Tab-separated table of N, CA and C in Angstrom:
chain	number	residue	atom	x	y	z
A	1	MET	N	-23.609	43.341	30.314
A	1	MET	CA	-23.552	41.998	29.743
A	1	MET	C	-25.268	41.998	29.925
A	2	LEU	N	-26.188	41.506	29.043
A	2	LEU	CA	-27.539	41.536	29.489
A	2	LEU	C	-27.832	39.611	29.436
A	3	LYS	N	-28.408	39.202	30.345
A	3	LYS	CA	-28.690	38.093	30.284
A	3	LYS	C	-30.256	37.993	29.863
A	4	GLN	N	-30.982	36.834	29.081
A	4	GLN	CA	-31.867	36.429	28.287
A	4	GLN	C	-32.124	35.787	29.171
A	5	ASN	N	-33.935	35.635	29.678
A	5	ASN	CA	-34.155	34.740	30.382
A	5	ASN	C	-34.604	34.293	29.762
A	6	LYS	N	-35.098	32.466	29.435
A	6	LYS	CA	-35.834	32.098	28.372
A	6	LYS	C	-36.322	30.972	29.235
A	7	THR	N	-37.937	31.302	29.475
A	7	THR	CA	-39.416	30.791	30.028
A	7	THR	C	-39.242	29.521	29.461
A	8	ILE	N	-39.557	28.741	30.343
A	8	ILE	CA	-40.382	27.043	29.238
A	8	ILE	C	-42.243	27.016	29.718
A	9	SER	N	-42.729	27.409	28.330
A	9	SER	CA	-43.606	27.270	28.471
A	9	SER	C	-44.834	25.983	28.343
A	10	SER	N	-45.534	25.625	29.308
A	10	SER	CA	-46.312	24.131	29.416
A	10	SER	C	-46.391	23.729	28.054
A	11	LYS	N	-46.161	24.577	26.587
A	11	LYS	CA	-46.492	23.378	25.827
A	11	LYS	C	-45.912	23.134	25.170
A	12	ASP	N	-44.433	24.193	25.719
A	12	ASP	CA	-43.126	22.787	24.959
A	12	ASP	C	-43.268	21.393	25.589
A	13	PHE	N	-42.651	20.555	24.717
A	13	PHE	CA	-42.121	19.247	24.966
A	13	PHE	C	-41.200	19.090	24.719
A	14	ILE	N	-40.408	17.827	25.309
A	14	ILE	CA	-39.181	16.578	24.895
A	14	ILE	C	-39.607	15.740	23.987
A	15	GLU	N	-39.504	15.543	22.919
A	15	GLU	CA	-39.971	14.454	22.135
A	15	GLU	C	-38.468	13.678	22.201
A	16	MET	N	-38.659	12.277	22.051
A	16	MET	CA	-37.908	11.028	22.325
A	16	MET	C	-38.113	10.251	22.033
A	17	VAL	N	-37.221	8.776	21.419
A	17	VAL	CA	-37.943	7.823	20.822
A	17	VAL	C	-37.431	7.091	21.781
A	18	GLY	N	-38.104	5.818	22.656
A	18	GLY	CA	-38.049	4.563	23.269
A	18	GLY	C	-38.426	3.501	22.276
A	19	GLU	N	-38.749	2.429	23.288
A	19	GLU	CA	-39.060	1.070	22.940
A	19	GLU	C	-39.556	0.632	24.437
A	20	VAL	N	-41.419	0.024	23.868
A	20	VAL	CA	-42.304	-0.388	24.593
A	20	VAL	C	-41.499	-1.479	25.425
A	21	ILE	N	-41.391	-1.978	26.822
A	21	ILE	CA	-41.130	-3.198	27.354
A	21	ILE	C	-41.643	-3.529	28.124
A	22	GLU	N	-42.947	-3.023	28.831
A	22	GLU	CA	-43.520	-3.488	29.249
A	22	GLU	C	-45.017	-2.993	29.358
A	23	LEU	N	-46.005	-3.748	29.630
A	23	LEU	CA	-47.415	-3.665	29.553
A	23	LEU	C	-47.866	-3.182	30.542
A	24	MET	N	-48.721	-2.543	31.007
A	24	MET	CA	-49.164	-2.162	32.362
A	24	MET	C	-50.808	-1.551	32.704
A	25	PRO	N	-51.204	-2.091	33.657
A	25	PRO	CA	-52.787	-1.691	33.437
A	25	PRO	C	-53.170	-0.406	33.157
A	26	ALA	N	-54.737	-0.087	32.671
A	26	ALA	CA	-55.261	1.273	32.584
A	26	ALA	C	-54.266	1.949	31.439
A	27	ALA	N	-53.552	1.307	30.455
A	27	ALA	CA	-53.284	2.035	28.818
A	27	ALA	C	-51.970	2.833	29.111
A	28	SER	N	-51.358	2.044	29.935
A	28	SER	CA	-50.532	2.351	30.474
A	28	SER	C	-49.094	2.027	30.369
A	29	PHE	N	-47.524	2.535	29.987
A	29	PHE	CA	-46.507	1.539	28.798
A	29	PHE	C	-45.202	2.187	30.186
A	30	LYS	N	-44.181	0.784	29.746
A	30	LYS	CA	-42.902	1.259	30.871
A	30	LYS	C	-42.069	1.551	29.263
A	31	VAL	N	-41.558	2.399	28.757
A	31	VAL	CA	-40.987	2.700	27.718
A	31	VAL	C	-39.391	2.587	28.383
A	32	MET	N	-38.308	2.342	27.522
A	32	MET	CA	-36.676	3.102	27.514
A	32	MET	C	-36.274	3.318	26.493
A	33	LEU	N	-35.958	4.817	26.888
A	33	LEU	CA	-35.567	5.374	25.981
A	33	LEU	C	-34.451	5.308	25.429
A	34	GLU	N	-33.731	6.386	24.189
A	34	GLU	CA	-32.493	5.521	23.542
A	34	GLU	C	-31.565	6.131	24.762
A	35	ASN	N	-31.547	7.065	25.569
A	35	ASN	CA	-30.530	7.494	26.668
A	35	ASN	C	-30.509	5.991	27.795
A	36	GLY	N	-30.943	5.024	28.271
A	36	GLY	CA	-31.021	4.359	28.771
A	36	GLY	C	-32.050	4.110	29.844
A	37	HIS	N	-33.065	5.525	29.830
A	37	HIS	CA	-34.013	5.907	31.100
A	37	HIS	C	-35.485	5.098	30.346
A	38	GLU	N	-36.098	4.918	31.707
A	38	GLU	CA	-36.993	4.505	32.092
A	38	GLU	C	-38.164	4.857	32.297
A	39	ILE	N	-39.315	5.378	31.435
A	39	ILE	CA	-40.501	6.015	32.132
A	39	ILE	C	-41.699	5.510	31.803
A	40	LEU	N	-42.271	6.052	32.767
A	40	LEU	CA	-43.915	5.045	32.570
A	40	LEU	C	-44.632	6.120	31.936
A	41	THR	N	-45.352	5.836	30.337
A	41	THR	CA	-45.816	6.316	29.481
A	41	THR	C	-47.420	5.780	29.640
A	42	HIS	N	-48.230	7.117	28.545
A	42	HIS	CA	-49.886	6.306	28.547
A	42	HIS	C	-49.924	6.658	27.342
A	43	LEU	N	-51.224	6.651	26.582
A	43	LEU	CA	-51.924	6.481	25.600
A	43	LEU	C	-53.065	8.052	25.526
A	44	SER	N	-53.009	8.910	24.763
A	44	SER	CA	-53.253	9.724	24.406
A	44	SER	C	-54.128	10.233	22.792
A	45	GLY	N	-55.004	11.209	23.144
A	45	GLY	CA	-55.589	11.711	21.912
A	45	GLY	C	-55.821	10.719	21.211
A	46	LYS	N	-55.901	10.846	19.534
A	46	LYS	CA	-55.761	9.910	18.518
A	46	LYS	C	-55.748	8.391	18.590
A	47	MET	N	-54.407	8.150	19.869
A	47	MET	CA	-54.449	6.497	19.259
A	47	MET	C	-55.369	5.810	20.507
A	48	ARG	N	-55.635	6.707	21.551
A	48	ARG	CA	-56.557	5.901	22.499
A	48	ARG	C	-58.183	6.219	21.707
A	49	MET	N	-58.269	7.458	20.820
A	49	MET	CA	-59.428	7.319	20.427
A	49	MET	C	-59.865	6.323	19.365
A	50	ASN	N	-59.037	6.113	18.853
A	50	ASN	CA	-59.006	4.771	17.925
A	50	ASN	C	-58.429	3.516	18.167
A	51	LYS	N	-58.301	3.118	19.792
A	51	LYS	CA	-58.009	2.208	20.199
A	51	LYS	C	-56.780	1.188	19.505
A	52	ILE	N	-55.576	2.214	19.265
A	52	ILE	CA	-54.580	1.268	18.401
A	52	ILE	C	-53.426	0.556	19.946
A	53	ARG	N	-53.401	-0.436	19.722
A	53	ARG	CA	-52.384	-1.724	20.591
A	53	ARG	C	-51.134	-0.791	20.388
A	54	LEU	N	-50.416	-1.409	21.424
A	54	LEU	CA	-49.342	-1.660	21.095
A	54	LEU	C	-48.895	-2.705	22.124
A	55	LEU	N	-47.533	-3.289	21.842
A	55	LEU	CA	-47.141	-4.893	22.126
A	55	LEU	C	-45.756	-4.236	22.515
A	56	PRO	N	-45.104	-5.303	23.808
A	56	PRO	CA	-43.709	-5.013	23.566
A	56	PRO	C	-42.493	-5.278	22.734
A	57	GLY	N	-41.984	-4.330	22.326
A	57	GLY	CA	-41.451	-4.167	21.689
A	57	GLY	C	-41.057	-2.901	20.546
A	58	ASP	N	-42.688	-2.626	20.272
A	58	ASP	CA	-42.801	-1.801	19.628
A	58	ASP	C	-41.724	-0.396	19.947
A	59	LYS	N	-41.522	0.497	18.960
A	59	LYS	CA	-40.847	1.773	18.935
A	59	LYS	C	-42.010	3.076	18.828
A	60	VAL	N	-41.670	3.608	20.136
A	60	VAL	CA	-42.710	5.077	20.679
A	60	VAL	C	-42.026	5.979	19.983
A	61	ARG	N	-42.988	7.475	19.923
A	61	ARG	CA	-41.666	8.787	20.118
A	61	ARG	C	-42.722	9.187	21.005
A	62	VAL	N	-42.067	9.441	22.218
A	62	VAL	CA	-42.858	9.677	23.789
A	62	VAL	C	-42.608	11.585	23.455
A	63	GLN	N	-44.074	11.982	24.498
A	63	GLN	CA	-43.248	13.903	24.519
A	63	GLN	C	-43.585	13.816	25.497
A	64	ILE	N	-42.409	14.844	26.117
A	64	ILE	CA	-42.150	14.724	28.141
A	64	ILE	C	-41.902	16.009	28.455
A	65	SER	N	-42.759	16.528	29.034
A	65	SER	CA	-42.656	18.109	30.153
A	65	SER	C	-41.783	18.217	30.844
A	66	PRO	N	-41.354	19.444	30.780
A	66	PRO	CA	-40.150	19.754	31.192
A	66	PRO	C	-40.515	19.721	32.876
């Protein structure tokens, strides 16, 4: 039986949905994911360039690196 080695690329992301629960300094946020985990996130890309504001209670989709 042959085993296939599946490597995870640095460009692969896990996408999840969560809710902003706390605003932190430097455009960081605490987000509660649907599965109950709490993570520290930050804005990037077009949201940061266009100065998009987030408030507690906003639903967000986050990309997590493996």
